[in-house]
PDB file of C-alpha atoms in Angstrom:
ATOM      1  CA  MET A   1       7.203 -25.499   9.454  1.00 73.00           C
ATOM      2  CA  THR A   2       8.256 -28.579  11.351  1.00 83.00           C
ATOM      3  CA  ASP A   3       4.776 -29.216  12.766  1.00 92.00           C
ATOM      4  CA  PHE A   4       2.998 -29.059   9.415  1.00 96.00           C
ATOM      5  CA  ILE A   5       1.147 -32.277   8.633  1.00 96.00           C
ATOM      6  CA  SER A   6       0.742 -32.985   4.938  1.00 96.00           C
ATOM      7  CA  SER A   7      -2.783 -33.206   3.591  1.00 96.00           C
ATOM      8  CA  GLY A   8      -1.637 -35.755   1.046  1.00 97.00           C
ATOM      9  CA  ASN A   9      -2.517 -33.225  -1.670  1.00 98.00           C
ATOM     10  CA  GLU A  10       0.534 -31.383  -3.010  1.00 98.00           C
ATOM     11  CA  ARG A  11      -1.500 -28.422  -4.258  1.00 98.00           C
ATOM     12  CA  LEU A  12      -3.320 -27.975  -0.954  1.00 98.00           C
ATOM     13  CA  ASP A  13      -0.044 -28.296   0.976  1.00 98.00           C
ATOM     14  CA  LYS A  14       1.477 -25.453  -1.040  1.00 98.00           C
ATOM     15  CA  GLN A  15      -1.577 -23.298  -0.479  1.00 98.00           C
ATOM     16  CA  LEU A  16      -1.658 -23.931   3.261  1.00 98.00           C
ATOM     17  CA  LYS A  17       2.075 -23.278   3.635  1.00 97.00           C
ATOM     18  CA  PHE A  18       1.751 -20.036   1.671  1.00 98.00           C
ATOM     19  CA  ILE A  19      -1.137 -18.938   3.890  1.00 98.00           C
ATOM     20  CA  ALA A  20       1.041 -19.608   6.928  1.00 97.00           C
ATOM     21  CA  GLU A  21       4.011 -17.802   5.343  1.00 97.00           C
ATOM     22  CA  ILE A  22       2.101 -14.578   4.746  1.00 98.00           C
ATOM     23  CA  ASP A  23       1.312 -14.358   8.460  1.00 97.00           C
ATOM     24  CA  LYS A  24       4.745 -12.696   8.492  1.00 97.00           C
ATOM     25  CA  MET A  25       3.033  -9.557   7.151  1.00 97.00           C
ATOM     26  CA  THR A  26       1.866  -8.901  10.693  1.00 97.00           C
ATOM     27  CA  HIS A  27       5.521  -8.314  11.654  1.00 97.00           C
ATOM     28  CA  VAL A  28       6.331  -5.856   8.848  1.00 97.00           C
ATOM     29  CA  LEU A  29       5.926  -2.447  10.472  1.00 96.00           C
ATOM     30  CA  ARG A  30       5.156   0.650   8.465  1.00 95.00           C
ATOM     31  CA  ARG A  31       5.902   4.279   9.344  1.00 94.00           C
ATOM     32  CA  THR A  32       2.193   5.103   9.553  1.00 95.00           C
ATOM     33  CA  LEU A  33       0.729   5.325  13.056  1.00 96.00           C
ATOM     34  CA  HIS A  34      -2.624   3.952  14.106  1.00 96.00           C
ATOM     35  CA  VAL A  35      -5.181   6.751  14.297  1.00 96.00           C
ATOM     36  CA  ASP A  36      -5.160   6.617  18.107  1.00 95.00           C
ATOM     37  CA  GLY A  37      -1.385   7.062  18.081  1.00 92.00           C
ATOM     38  CA  SER A  38      -0.857   3.802  19.980  1.00 93.00           C
ATOM     39  CA  GLY A  39       1.803   2.451  17.640  1.00 95.00           C
ATOM     40  CA  ARG A  40       2.813   1.734  14.066  1.00 96.00           C
ATOM     41  CA  GLU A  41       0.519  -0.245  11.822  1.00 97.00           C
ATOM     42  CA  ASN A  42       1.755  -3.408  10.161  1.00 97.00           C
ATOM     43  CA  ASP A  43       1.399  -4.442   6.528  1.00 97.00           C
ATOM     44  CA  ALA A  44      -1.515  -6.794   7.185  1.00 98.00           C
ATOM     45  CA  GLU A  45      -3.498  -4.048   8.924  1.00 98.00           C
ATOM     46  CA  HIS A  46      -2.689  -1.635   6.121  1.00 98.00           C
ATOM     47  CA  SER A  47      -3.833  -4.056   3.413  1.00 98.00           C
ATOM     48  CA  TRP A  48      -7.089  -4.827   5.222  1.00 98.00           C
ATOM     49  CA  HIS A  49      -7.756  -1.116   5.621  1.00 98.00           C
ATOM     50  CA  LEU A  50      -7.243  -0.494   1.901  1.00 98.00           C
ATOM     51  CA  ALA A  51      -9.612  -3.325   0.995  1.00 98.00           C
ATOM     52  CA  VAL A  52     -12.421  -1.807   3.053  1.00 98.00           C
ATOM     53  CA  MET A  53     -11.643   1.647   1.644  1.00 98.00           C
ATOM     54  CA  ALA A  54     -11.885   0.277  -1.894  1.00 98.00           C
ATOM     55  CA  MET A  55     -15.354  -1.080  -1.116  1.00 98.00           C
ATOM     56  CA  LEU A  56     -16.459   2.330   0.179  1.00 98.00           C
ATOM     57  CA  LEU A  57     -14.828   4.857  -2.133  1.00 98.00           C
ATOM     58  CA  GLY A  58     -15.382   3.401  -5.589  1.00 97.00           C
ATOM     59  CA  GLU A  59     -18.076   5.977  -6.334  1.00 97.00           C
ATOM     60  CA  TYR A  60     -15.415   8.713  -6.471  1.00 98.00           C
ATOM     61  CA  ALA A  61     -13.288   7.037  -9.156  1.00 97.00           C
ATOM     62  CA  GLU A  62     -13.463   8.652 -12.580  1.00 94.00           C
ATOM     63  CA  ASP A  63     -12.675   5.657 -14.792  1.00 92.00           C
ATOM     64  CA  SER A  64     -15.020   2.915 -13.515  1.00 94.00           C
ATOM     65  CA  PRO A  65     -12.633   0.400 -11.921  1.00 97.00           C
ATOM     66  CA  ASP A  66     -13.606  -3.180 -11.183  1.00 98.00           C
ATOM     67  CA  ILE A  67     -13.777  -2.895  -7.396  1.00 98.00           C
ATOM     68  CA  ASN A  68     -13.397  -6.634  -6.824  1.00 98.00           C
ATOM     69  CA  ARG A  69     -10.120  -6.684  -8.776  1.00 98.00           C
ATOM     70  CA  ALA A  70      -8.929  -3.577  -6.963  1.00 98.00           C
ATOM     71  CA  VAL A  71      -9.673  -5.234  -3.617  1.00 98.00           C
ATOM     72  CA  LYS A  72      -7.561  -8.215  -4.680  1.00 98.00           C
ATOM     73  CA  MET A  73      -4.726  -5.865  -5.617  1.00 98.00           C
ATOM     74  CA  VAL A  74      -4.655  -4.000  -2.335  1.00 98.00           C
ATOM     75  CA  LEU A  75      -4.802  -7.234  -0.373  1.00 98.00           C
ATOM     76  CA  ILE A  76      -1.725  -8.647  -2.111  1.00 97.00           C
ATOM     77  CA  HIS A  77       0.228  -5.495  -3.079  1.00 96.00           C
ATOM     78  CA  ASP A  78       2.511  -5.588  -0.032  1.00 96.00           C
ATOM     79  CA  LEU A  79       2.982  -9.348   0.305  1.00 97.00           C
ATOM     80  CA  ILE A  80       6.484  -9.040  -1.125  1.00 97.00           C
ATOM     81  CA  GLU A  81       7.465  -6.829   1.824  1.00 96.00           C
ATOM     82  CA  ILE A  82       7.669 -10.016   3.884  1.00 97.00           C
ATOM     83  CA  TYR A  83      11.118 -10.354   2.285  1.00 97.00           C
ATOM     84  CA  ALA A  84      11.790  -6.898   0.838  1.00 94.00           C
ATOM     85  CA  GLY A  85      10.728  -4.872   3.873  1.00 91.00           C
ATOM     86  CA  ASP A  86       8.653  -1.701   3.841  1.00 89.00           C
ATOM     87  CA  THR A  87      10.110   1.298   2.017  1.00 88.00           C
ATOM     88  CA  PHE A  88       8.963   4.702   3.274  1.00 87.00           C
ATOM     89  CA  ALA A  89       7.289   6.594   0.430  1.00 84.00           C
ATOM     90  CA  TYR A  90       9.531   9.642   0.977  1.00 90.00           C
ATOM     91  CA  ASP A  91      12.817   7.748   1.421  1.00 83.00           C
ATOM     92  CA  LYS A  92      14.687   8.639  -1.768  1.00 81.00           C
ATOM     93  CA  THR A  93      17.623   6.352  -0.989  1.00 81.00           C
ATOM     94  CA  GLY A  94      15.431   3.377  -0.147  1.00 74.00           C
ATOM     95  CA  ASN A  95      13.283   3.894  -3.210  1.00 77.00           C
ATOM     96  CA  GLY A  96      16.398   3.738  -5.354  1.00 82.00           C
ATOM     97  CA  THR A  97      16.805   0.029  -4.549  1.00 87.00           C
ATOM     98  CA  LYS A  98      13.133  -0.797  -4.044  1.00 86.00           C
ATOM     99  CA  GLU A  99      12.364  -2.153  -7.503  1.00 88.00           C
ATOM    100  CA  GLN A 100      15.075  -4.821  -7.470  1.00 92.00           C
ATOM    101  CA  ARG A 101      14.462  -5.803  -3.834  1.00 94.00           C
ATOM    102  CA  GLU A 102      10.783  -6.258  -4.512  1.00 94.00           C
ATOM    103  CA  LYS A 103      11.333  -8.200  -7.746  1.00 95.00           C
ATOM    104  CA  ASP A 104      13.643 -10.601  -5.913  1.00 96.00           C
ATOM    105  CA  ALA A 105      11.073 -10.952  -3.139  1.00 96.00           C
ATOM    106  CA  ALA A 106       8.311 -11.638  -5.673  1.00 96.00           C
ATOM    107  CA  ASP A 107      10.421 -14.353  -7.320  1.00 97.00           C
ATOM    108  CA  LYS A 108      10.853 -16.048  -3.948  1.00 97.00           C
ATOM    109  CA  LEU A 109       7.350 -15.626  -2.562  1.00 98.00           C
ATOM    110  CA  PHE A 110       5.053 -16.358  -5.485  1.00 98.00           C
ATOM    111  CA  ALA A 111       7.030 -19.455  -6.470  1.00 98.00           C
ATOM    112  CA  GLN A 112       5.739 -21.057  -3.270  1.00 98.00           C
ATOM    113  CA  LEU A 113       2.201 -21.246  -4.643  1.00 98.00           C
ATOM    114  CA  PRO A 114       0.830 -23.651  -7.238  1.00 98.00           C
ATOM    115  CA  GLU A 115       2.000 -22.265 -10.571  1.00 98.00           C
ATOM    116  CA  ASP A 116      -1.381 -21.021 -11.764  1.00 98.00           C
ATOM    117  CA  GLN A 117      -2.095 -19.119  -8.554  1.00 98.00           C
ATOM    118  CA  GLY A 118       1.442 -17.797  -8.253  1.00 98.00           C
ATOM    119  CA  THR A 119       1.206 -16.439 -11.799  1.00 98.00           C
ATOM    120  CA  GLU A 120      -2.198 -14.863 -11.148  1.00 98.00           C
ATOM    121  CA  ILE A 121      -1.179 -13.123  -7.924  1.00 98.00           C
ATOM    122  CA  ARG A 122       2.124 -11.954  -9.359  1.00 98.00           C
ATOM    123  CA  SER A 123       0.267 -10.522 -12.342  1.00 98.00           C
ATOM    124  CA  LEU A 124      -2.028  -8.550 -10.023  1.00 98.00           C
ATOM    125  CA  TRP A 125       0.982  -7.308  -8.057  1.00 97.00           C
ATOM    126  CA  GLU A 126       2.748  -6.179 -11.236  1.00 97.00           C
ATOM    127  CA  GLU A 127      -0.423  -4.507 -12.541  1.00 98.00           C
ATOM    128  CA  PHE A 128      -0.803  -2.592  -9.276  1.00 97.00           C
ATOM    129  CA  ASP A 129       2.802  -1.446  -9.444  1.00 94.00           C
ATOM    130  CA  LYS A 130       2.591  -0.205 -13.053  1.00 96.00           C
ATOM    131  CA  MET A 131      -0.602   1.805 -12.404  1.00 96.00           C
ATOM    132  CA  GLU A 132      -1.647   1.615 -16.070  1.00 97.00           C
ATOM    133  CA  THR A 133      -5.216   0.282 -15.704  1.00 98.00           C
ATOM    134  CA  ALA A 134      -8.352   1.726 -14.112  1.00 98.00           C
ATOM    135  CA  ASP A 135      -8.281  -0.991 -11.445  1.00 98.00           C
ATOM    136  CA  SER A 136      -4.640  -0.399 -10.517  1.00 98.00           C
ATOM    137  CA  ARG A 137      -4.974   3.375 -10.526  1.00 98.00           C
ATOM    138  CA  PHE A 138      -7.900   3.173  -8.126  1.00 98.00           C
ATOM    139  CA  ALA A 139      -5.993   0.712  -5.917  1.00 98.00           C
ATOM    140  CA  ALA A 140      -2.970   3.043  -5.934  1.00 98.00           C
ATOM    141  CA  CYS A 141      -5.181   5.931  -4.853  1.00 98.00           C
ATOM    142  CA  MET A 142      -6.326   3.872  -1.853  1.00 98.00           C
ATOM    143  CA  ASP A 143      -2.667   3.234  -1.018  1.00 98.00           C
ATOM    144  CA  ARG A 144      -2.057   6.980  -0.941  1.00 98.00           C
ATOM    145  CA  ILE A 145      -5.224   8.149   0.786  1.00 98.00           C
ATOM    146  CA  GLN A 146      -4.960   5.793   3.769  1.00 98.00           C
ATOM    147  CA  PRO A 147      -1.594   6.960   5.178  1.00 97.00           C
ATOM    148  CA  PHE A 148      -2.514  10.541   4.274  1.00 98.00           C
ATOM    149  CA  LEU A 149      -5.674  10.264   6.387  1.00 98.00           C
ATOM    150  CA  HIS A 150      -3.690   8.778   9.267  1.00 98.00           C
ATOM    151  CA  ASN A 151      -1.198  11.643   9.115  1.00 97.00           C
ATOM    152  CA  THR A 152      -3.989  14.203   9.314  1.00 98.00           C
ATOM    153  CA  LEU A 153      -5.266  12.510  12.483  1.00 98.00           C
ATOM    154  CA  THR A 154      -1.904  11.943  14.203  1.00 98.00           C
ATOM    155  CA  ALA A 155      -0.507  15.489  14.047  1.00 97.00           C
ATOM    156  CA  GLY A 156       1.409  14.633  10.880  1.00 97.00           C
ATOM    157  CA  ALA A 157       3.528  12.085  12.741  1.00 96.00           C
ATOM    158  CA  THR A 158       5.248  10.408   9.798  1.00 95.00           C
ATOM    159  CA  TRP A 159       5.485  13.655   7.844  1.00 96.00           C
ATOM    160  CA  GLU A 160       7.279  15.336  10.717  1.00 94.00           C
ATOM    161  CA  ASN A 161       9.560  12.386  11.429  1.00 92.00           C
ATOM    162  CA  GLY A 162      10.460  12.151   7.751  1.00 93.00           C
ATOM    163  CA  ARG A 163      10.854  15.935   7.364  1.00 94.00           C
ATOM    164  CA  VAL A 164       8.479  15.732   4.397  1.00 96.00           C
ATOM    165  CA  GLN A 165       7.908  18.824   2.290  1.00 95.00           C
ATOM    166  CA  SER A 166       4.415  19.789   1.168  1.00 96.00           C
ATOM    167  CA  ALA A 167       5.555  19.755  -2.462  1.00 95.00           C
ATOM    168  CA  ASP A 168       6.529  16.101  -2.093  1.00 95.00           C
ATOM    169  CA  ALA A 169       3.211  15.312  -0.424  1.00 97.00           C
ATOM    170  CA  ARG A 170       1.394  16.853  -3.373  1.00 97.00           C
ATOM    171  CA  ILE A 171       3.478  14.775  -5.796  1.00 96.00           C
ATOM    172  CA  ARG A 172       2.715  11.645  -3.806  1.00 96.00           C
ATOM    173  CA  MET A 173      -1.001  12.413  -3.855  1.00 98.00           C
ATOM    174  CA  ALA A 174      -1.098  13.436  -7.554  1.00 97.00           C
ATOM    175  CA  PRO A 175      -2.842  10.204  -8.691  1.00 97.00           C
ATOM    176  CA  VAL A 176      -5.771  11.114  -6.441  1.00 98.00           C
ATOM    177  CA  LYS A 177      -5.979  14.540  -8.059  1.00 98.00           C
ATOM    178  CA  LYS A 178      -5.994  12.954 -11.516  1.00 97.00           C
ATOM    179  CA  TYR A 179      -8.167   9.885 -11.010  1.00 97.00           C
ATOM    180  CA  MET A 180     -10.387  10.849  -8.041  1.00 98.00           C
ATOM    181  CA  PRO A 181     -10.618  14.642  -8.423  1.00 98.00           C
ATOM    182  CA  ARG A 182     -13.688  15.032  -6.216  1.00 98.00           C
ATOM    183  CA  ILE A 183     -11.513  14.022  -3.258  1.00 98.00           C
ATOM    184  CA  TRP A 184      -8.736  16.489  -4.110  1.00 98.00           C
ATOM    185  CA  PRO A 185     -10.206  19.557  -2.341  1.00 98.00           C
ATOM    186  CA  TRP A 186     -10.103  17.587   0.915  1.00 98.00           C
ATOM    187  CA  ILE A 187      -6.495  16.569   0.205  1.00 98.00           C
ATOM    188  CA  GLU A 188      -5.472  20.160  -0.533  1.00 98.00           C
ATOM    189  CA  ALA A 189      -7.230  21.521   2.562  1.00 98.00           C
ATOM    190  CA  ASN A 190      -5.341  19.048   4.725  1.00 98.00           C
ATOM    191  CA  ILE A 191      -1.990  19.840   3.098  1.00 98.00           C
ATOM    192  CA  GLU A 192      -2.555  23.539   3.724  1.00 97.00           C
ATOM    193  CA  ASN A 193      -3.535  22.807   7.333  1.00 98.00           C
ATOM    194  CA  ALA A 194      -0.433  20.636   7.781  1.00 98.00           C
ATOM    195  CA  GLU A 195       1.738  23.483   6.466  1.00 96.00           C
ATOM    196  CA  LYS A 196       0.188  25.930   8.915  1.00 97.00           C
ATOM    197  CA  LYS A 197       0.743  23.566  11.820  1.00 97.00           C
ATOM    198  CA  GLY A 198       4.293  22.707  10.755  1.00 96.00           C
ATOM    199  CA  TRP A 199       3.596  19.044  10.104  1.00 97.00           C
ATOM    200  CA  LEU A 200       4.659  19.473   6.482  1.00 97.00           C
ATOM    201  CA  ARG A 201       7.557  21.705   5.526  1.00 94.00           C
ATOM    202  CA  LYS A 202       7.097  24.322   2.863  1.00 88.00           C
ATOM    203  CA  SER A 203       9.478  23.835  -0.042  1.00 70.00           C
ATOM    204  CA  ASP A 204      11.569  26.851   0.927  1.00 54.00           C
ATOM    205  CA  ASP A 205      12.032  25.783   4.581  1.00 53.00           C
TER     206      ASP A 205
END
């Protein structure tokens, strides 16, 4: 950042530089298409979408999450992909190395913040990843519902390209069945429709 002018406040400088650094999220492309099919969404768009979803869908959660904390989680959950890259949910090879790549990225990224804020955001990121609390489970459900919805509206684009089987889609969506069961009938209806249309492969295909 050769044009950055120091504020004279070390803490503020770190914060401003971090804010500029995470602009790189806009260049991390995901497999998921925009609903109009015009192109692939980026990580920043995805995170914004999840935050709005969390504000709207909290009433369907079974274990009373703190929506404000969940919003924070979905906004920061993919920051590490600036360095680690996006890993397709159904890429078994990529997911085999994901944990270490993302840990290394977290070490690099969150160290750029003032220590207290870096620790706080990393803690939220780790909580989201472990999916052991009501807040993180709800946030994880948002992370699954959003690309699922996009697939249902784009002729199963990423499912077809990834040759995804319906059994794997059900496994991926299992947290929704467990923690937001009122939404599950809609999920199941769309999986069955995707099977009929050939967007998702049946397990014996």
